Structures are given as structure tokens and as C-alpha cells.
Amino acid sequence: MRLENQVAIVTGAANGIGLAICERFVAEGARVVMADVDDDKGEAEAERLDGDALYVHCDVGDRASVEHLVARAVEAFGRVDIAVPNAGILRTGDFLEISDEDFDAVLRVNLKGVFLTAQVAARQMASQDPQGGVIINMSSTNQVLAIPQITPYVVAKGGVGQLTRVMAISLVDKNIRVNGIGPGSVATEMFRQNIATNESALAAIMSRTPMKRPAEPAEIAAVAVFLASPDSSYITGQTIFVDGGRLPLAYTC
């Protein structure tokens, strides 16, 4: 087991990619602190994972809430070795119609939430011992590509890309590695409900995905395990794009 005796914090952990990462981390021997605002689902999933998981309510855009999350992890398991700032939200709309409220809400969770989770976790990692730790930021192909209907999301993910780089350089002397994962389309419940049932939307996404299918959450989790493990010990400041070939395609047909 590649993560035996490691303690991981995962935000946005009640569903989708975050839940898949928690499941895989536990399978690899880690103990996981699952953070979310969906308390019913988060508590149920943590109970399903038994003694290897703890659920903590956390608003990632609020520093006090994030500090409470990390404190609970240390109280329960003694340390923090891995942090995955995964929580994210989406607001859609034409650029000319985007409200301040929607723009601020997305950046608060998708960018500030990554910063706060990573910073507070890194402070704990740095205080522990020379072993350091690992931070895995959840980005997107929209770190590079632009979709005009989701401007705040694109802006936030672009920021996550730069945050990953500057964190990696800033924390290297603390023996903390920082990398990102940039998924393309992923077959989460949201995807199944809003895209898979919409023939034109699904066709548009598949036209720019050479592998002609979305990723499964478990495929993103597998990359997270790699980045969290010693197998990636000489990798920092990078984003691995798990996109079925979307970025190299560069056009739609």
C-alpha cells in the first residue's frame, strides 16, 4: 500500500472526484479527513469508510473553518501528510451578464479555498518533522483553455495553476511538494445529470475529447495517489492534465 500510515485531508469530499480520492487513499492505507458542506452525505460516506475516515464540516473560503479542519485532523490522527484542496463550485452565464456575487462566490471557493486549505495544511506539515508533506491542488483543463460561459471558473482555475507553481517554489525548503491535477470532463453525478442526458451538449464535449468519453472519478483518484506517493518524489510545481487528449487537440470538428 503506497500511502500506509499517511494522514490526508480532502475537501469537497462528499461526492465525485473528492469522494473517489478518499476511497482510493483509504485503499492505499491512508487515514482520511473528509471535508465538505454536504454534512449528511459526508457523514454517511465517512461512516462507510469506517475508522479510516473522519468527516468535518468545512467552508473552505473561511480561514477559521479551515483551521478547525486541520486541527481536527491532528486531534484525530496526530498529523497531516497530504492535503487535496478539491472543493469547487460553478456559476454559468454570458460574460456581459455575470454578477459580482457569482464571480466572488466562485473565486472564494475555487481559488481562495485552495489557498487557505493549502496554506493552513502546509503550516501543519512544516511544524511536524523533516518528512514534509504533499499538496495536490485540483485544477482543470480550464487552467489553460477558456470557455466563455463559465468565466469565473476559468479565471479561478488559471489562478490555481499559478498558485501551484508559486507554492511549490515557496515550500520546497520545507520538503513539501505541490502539484496539480487538471481533469477534462469527468463522469460525476453532475455530469450525468446535466451533460450525459443532453445530446447536443454531450456531442460538443466529445468532439473536443479524442478519447471520446469522460474520465471516471477513479481515474482522477489514481493520479492523486501517484502524486501523493513516493513514486512522484522528484515532481513539484507541475499540473498533470487528465483530459483524454483534449489539450493537444486544439480544435473541434
Protein backbone atom coordinates (compact mmCIF):
# COMPACT_ATOMS: atom_id res chain seq x y z
CA MET A 1 0.00 0.00 0.00
CA ARG A 2 1.57 3.24 -1.18
CA LEU A 3 0.08 5.58 1.44
CA GLU A 4 0.30 3.40 4.53
CA ASN A 5 0.15 5.40 7.80
CA GLN A 6 -0.30 8.70 5.94
CA VAL A 7 -2.97 11.21 7.01
CA ALA A 8 -4.79 13.07 4.24
CA ILE A 9 -7.24 15.97 4.15
CA VAL A 10 -9.56 16.12 1.14
CA THR A 11 -12.03 18.98 0.63
CA GLY A 12 -15.14 18.61 -1.49
CA ALA A 13 -15.04 15.01 -0.32
CA ALA A 14 -18.71 14.05 -0.13
CA ASN A 15 -19.17 13.46 -3.86
CA GLY A 16 -17.50 12.97 -7.21
CA ILE A 17 -13.75 13.32 -7.57
CA GLY A 18 -13.19 14.13 -3.90
CA LEU A 19 -15.02 11.02 -2.73
CA ALA A 20 -13.16 8.84 -5.26
CA ILE A 21 -9.85 10.20 -3.94
CA CYS A 22 -10.86 9.41 -0.36
CA GLU A 23 -11.83 5.86 -1.33
CA ARG A 24 -8.56 5.27 -3.14
CA PHE A 25 -6.44 6.84 -0.40
CA VAL A 26 -8.05 4.56 2.19
CA ALA A 27 -7.48 1.56 -0.08
CA GLU A 28 -3.80 2.56 -0.22
CA GLY A 29 -3.51 2.63 3.59
CA ALA A 30 -4.15 6.29 4.42
CA ARG A 31 -6.45 7.74 7.03
CA VAL A 32 -8.60 10.47 5.53
CA VAL A 33 -10.30 13.57 6.88
CA MET A 34 -13.22 14.29 4.57
CA ALA A 35 -14.29 17.94 4.40
CA ASP A 36 -17.45 19.30 2.78
CA VAL A 37 -20.57 21.38 3.40
CA ASP A 38 -22.91 18.49 2.50
CA ASP A 39 -23.00 17.12 6.04
CA ASP A 40 -25.48 14.29 5.52
CA LYS A 41 -23.60 12.84 2.55
CA GLY A 42 -20.17 13.47 4.05
CA GLU A 43 -21.01 11.80 7.34
CA ALA A 44 -22.57 8.82 5.57
CA GLU A 45 -19.53 8.31 3.34
CA ALA A 46 -17.09 8.65 6.24
CA GLU A 47 -19.08 6.06 8.17
CA ARG A 48 -18.95 3.73 5.15
CA LEU A 49 -15.17 4.05 5.11
CA ASP A 50 -15.22 3.08 8.79
CA GLY A 51 -12.41 4.02 11.16
CA ASP A 52 -10.11 5.14 8.37
CA ALA A 53 -12.17 8.28 7.68
CA LEU A 54 -13.46 11.26 9.66
CA TYR A 55 -15.95 13.82 8.35
CA VAL A 56 -15.56 17.52 9.24
CA HIS A 57 -17.83 20.32 8.06
CA CYS A 58 -15.69 22.96 6.38
CA ASP A 59 -16.35 26.17 4.46
CA VAL A 60 -13.08 26.39 2.54
CA GLY A 61 -13.45 30.12 1.92
CA ASP A 62 -13.32 30.85 5.65
CA ARG A 63 -9.94 30.70 7.39
CA ALA A 64 -11.34 29.80 10.80
CA SER A 65 -13.25 26.89 9.28
CA VAL A 66 -10.13 25.61 7.52
CA GLU A 67 -8.06 25.97 10.69
CA HIS A 68 -10.69 23.94 12.53
CA LEU A 69 -10.47 21.27 9.82
CA VAL A 70 -6.70 20.89 10.17
CA ALA A 71 -6.91 20.96 13.97
CA ARG A 72 -9.48 18.15 13.92
CA ALA A 73 -7.23 16.10 11.63
CA VAL A 74 -4.32 16.48 14.04
CA GLU A 75 -6.56 15.76 17.04
CA ALA A 76 -7.89 12.58 15.45
CA PHE A 77 -4.83 11.21 13.67
CA GLY A 78 -1.83 13.10 15.04
CA ARG A 79 -0.55 14.79 11.88
CA VAL A 80 -1.24 15.87 8.28
CA ASP A 81 0.83 14.41 5.45
CA ILE A 82 -1.33 15.05 2.38
CA ALA A 83 -3.79 17.82 1.50
CA VAL A 84 -6.06 17.83 -1.53
CA PRO A 85 -7.90 21.17 -1.94
CA ASN A 86 -10.62 19.83 -4.23
CA ALA A 87 -13.78 21.76 -3.31
CA GLY A 88 -15.26 23.71 -6.20
CA ILE A 89 -18.43 25.35 -7.45
CA LEU A 90 -19.65 26.55 -10.85
CA ARG A 91 -21.63 29.59 -11.98
CA THR A 92 -22.59 29.94 -15.65
CA GLY A 93 -23.65 32.88 -17.75
CA ASP A 94 -22.74 35.25 -20.56
CA PHE A 95 -19.72 37.43 -19.76
CA LEU A 96 -21.76 40.63 -20.00
CA GLU A 97 -24.31 39.30 -17.51
CA ILE A 98 -22.07 37.81 -14.80
CA SER A 99 -22.88 39.31 -11.41
CA ASP A 100 -20.38 40.39 -8.80
CA GLU A 101 -21.96 37.86 -6.47
CA ASP A 102 -21.38 34.92 -8.83
CA PHE A 103 -17.83 36.00 -9.66
CA ASP A 104 -16.92 36.44 -5.99
CA ALA A 105 -18.59 33.17 -4.94
CA VAL A 106 -16.61 31.08 -7.42
CA LEU A 107 -13.26 32.70 -6.62
CA ARG A 108 -13.95 32.40 -2.90
CA VAL A 109 -14.29 28.61 -3.12
CA ASN A 110 -12.24 27.66 -6.17
CA LEU A 111 -9.20 29.89 -5.63
CA LYS A 112 -9.20 31.34 -2.13
CA GLY A 113 -10.36 27.96 -0.82
CA VAL A 114 -7.34 26.28 -2.41
CA PHE A 115 -5.02 28.93 -0.98
CA LEU A 116 -6.43 28.66 2.54
CA THR A 117 -6.54 24.86 2.62
CA ALA A 118 -3.02 24.58 1.24
CA GLN A 119 -1.53 27.27 3.47
CA VAL A 120 -3.03 26.01 6.73
CA ALA A 121 -2.15 22.41 5.89
CA ALA A 122 1.39 23.42 4.90
CA ARG A 123 1.91 25.21 8.19
CA GLN A 124 1.00 21.99 9.99
CA MET A 125 3.25 19.90 7.74
CA ALA A 126 6.17 22.27 8.29
CA SER A 127 5.75 22.06 12.06
CA GLN A 128 5.90 18.27 12.20
CA ASP A 129 9.27 16.93 11.12
CA PRO A 130 11.64 16.88 8.14
CA GLN A 131 9.37 14.41 6.36
CA GLY A 132 7.36 17.32 4.98
CA GLY A 133 4.23 16.58 3.01
CA VAL A 134 2.34 16.73 -0.26
CA ILE A 135 -0.29 19.15 -1.54
CA ILE A 136 -2.37 18.30 -4.61
CA ASN A 137 -4.43 21.17 -5.99
CA MET A 138 -7.44 20.29 -8.11
CA SER A 139 -7.33 22.37 -11.26
CA SER A 140 -8.88 21.79 -14.69
CA THR A 141 -8.14 21.95 -18.40
CA ASN A 142 -9.70 25.40 -17.97
CA GLN A 143 -6.42 26.38 -16.35
CA VAL A 144 -5.31 26.68 -19.97
CA LEU A 145 -8.46 26.71 -22.11
CA ALA A 146 -11.24 29.29 -21.97
CA ILE A 147 -14.97 28.58 -22.08
CA PRO A 148 -16.84 31.92 -22.19
CA GLN A 149 -19.96 30.66 -20.41
CA ILE A 150 -18.00 29.89 -17.20
CA THR A 151 -15.73 32.92 -16.89
CA PRO A 152 -15.34 32.91 -13.06
CA TYR A 153 -14.46 29.20 -13.09
CA VAL A 154 -11.85 29.71 -15.85
CA VAL A 155 -10.31 32.65 -14.01
CA ALA A 156 -10.15 30.68 -10.76
CA LYS A 157 -8.53 27.63 -12.36
CA GLY A 158 -5.97 29.85 -14.10
CA GLY A 159 -5.14 31.20 -10.67
CA VAL A 160 -4.82 27.68 -9.26
CA GLY A 161 -2.19 26.94 -11.91
CA GLN A 162 -0.05 29.87 -10.81
CA LEU A 163 -0.73 29.17 -7.14
CA THR A 164 0.55 25.62 -7.62
CA ARG A 165 3.79 26.93 -9.11
CA VAL A 166 4.46 29.61 -6.52
CA MET A 167 3.58 27.28 -3.64
CA ALA A 168 5.93 24.62 -4.97
CA ILE A 169 8.84 27.05 -5.03
CA SER A 170 7.93 28.63 -1.69
CA LEU A 171 7.60 25.31 0.16
CA VAL A 172 10.41 23.26 -1.37
CA ASP A 173 12.78 24.03 1.52
CA LYS A 174 10.12 22.64 3.89
CA ASN A 175 10.18 19.35 1.97
CA ILE A 176 6.60 19.94 0.83
CA ARG A 177 5.83 19.05 -2.76
CA VAL A 178 2.96 20.83 -4.53
CA ASN A 179 1.37 19.66 -7.76
CA GLY A 180 -1.96 19.93 -9.51
CA ILE A 181 -4.37 17.70 -11.40
CA GLY A 182 -6.22 19.17 -14.37
CA PRO A 183 -9.18 16.98 -15.34
CA GLY A 184 -11.16 17.35 -18.52
CA SER A 185 -14.75 16.14 -18.40
CA VAL A 186 -15.40 13.68 -15.57
CA ALA A 187 -18.41 11.40 -15.20
CA THR A 188 -19.60 12.75 -11.87
CA GLU A 189 -23.26 12.81 -10.91
CA MET A 190 -23.45 16.44 -12.09
CA PHE A 191 -22.07 15.41 -15.49
CA ARG A 192 -24.53 12.56 -15.80
CA GLN A 193 -27.50 14.75 -14.93
CA ASN A 194 -26.61 17.86 -16.94
CA ILE A 195 -24.46 16.65 -19.84
CA ALA A 196 -24.94 12.95 -20.48
CA THR A 197 -28.70 13.44 -20.89
CA ASN A 198 -28.27 16.40 -23.26
CA GLU A 199 -27.41 15.08 -26.71
CA SER A 200 -26.05 18.33 -28.14
CA ALA A 201 -24.01 19.17 -25.05
CA LEU A 202 -22.53 15.66 -24.93
CA ALA A 203 -21.68 15.79 -28.65
CA ALA A 204 -19.92 19.14 -28.19
CA ILE A 205 -17.78 17.80 -25.34
CA MET A 206 -16.91 14.56 -27.12
CA SER A 207 -15.95 16.49 -30.27
CA ARG A 208 -13.07 18.02 -28.35
CA THR A 209 -12.13 14.85 -26.46
CA PRO A 210 -10.06 12.49 -28.63
CA MET A 211 -10.72 9.50 -26.36
CA LYS A 212 -14.49 10.08 -26.91
CA ARG A 213 -15.51 9.55 -23.30
CA PRO A 214 -15.36 11.34 -19.99
CA ALA A 215 -12.97 10.24 -17.28
CA GLU A 216 -14.25 8.22 -14.37
CA PRO A 217 -13.62 9.78 -10.93
CA ALA A 218 -11.46 6.77 -10.08
CA GLU A 219 -9.10 7.70 -12.94
CA ILE A 220 -8.50 11.10 -11.36
CA ALA A 221 -8.03 9.43 -7.97
CA ALA A 222 -5.34 7.17 -9.43
CA VAL A 223 -3.30 10.23 -10.42
CA ALA A 224 -3.80 11.69 -6.95
CA VAL A 225 -2.35 8.51 -5.43
CA PHE A 226 0.68 8.79 -7.71
CA LEU A 227 1.26 12.43 -6.76
CA ALA A 228 0.79 11.68 -3.06
CA SER A 229 3.19 8.73 -3.07
CA PRO A 230 7.00 8.48 -3.19
CA ASP A 231 6.63 7.44 -6.85
CA SER A 232 6.46 11.18 -7.67
CA SER A 233 9.23 12.22 -5.29
CA TYR A 234 11.04 14.42 -7.86
CA ILE A 235 7.94 16.18 -9.20
CA THR A 236 6.81 19.57 -7.88
CA GLY A 237 5.18 22.64 -9.40
CA GLN A 238 3.51 20.64 -12.16
CA THR A 239 -0.08 20.11 -13.27
CA ILE A 240 -0.93 16.74 -14.77
CA PHE A 241 -3.80 17.08 -17.23
CA VAL A 242 -6.08 14.04 -17.20
CA ASP A 243 -8.17 15.06 -20.18
CA GLY A 244 -8.44 12.24 -22.73
CA GLY A 245 -6.27 14.23 -25.15
CA ARG A 246 -8.26 17.48 -25.05
CA LEU A 247 -5.37 19.90 -24.72
CA PRO A 248 -3.34 18.52 -27.67
CA LEU A 249 -6.39 18.55 -29.98
CA ALA A 250 -6.71 22.34 -30.18
CA TYR A 251 -9.78 22.32 -32.45
CA THR A 252 -13.28 20.92 -32.75
CA CYS A 253 -14.71 19.10 -35.73
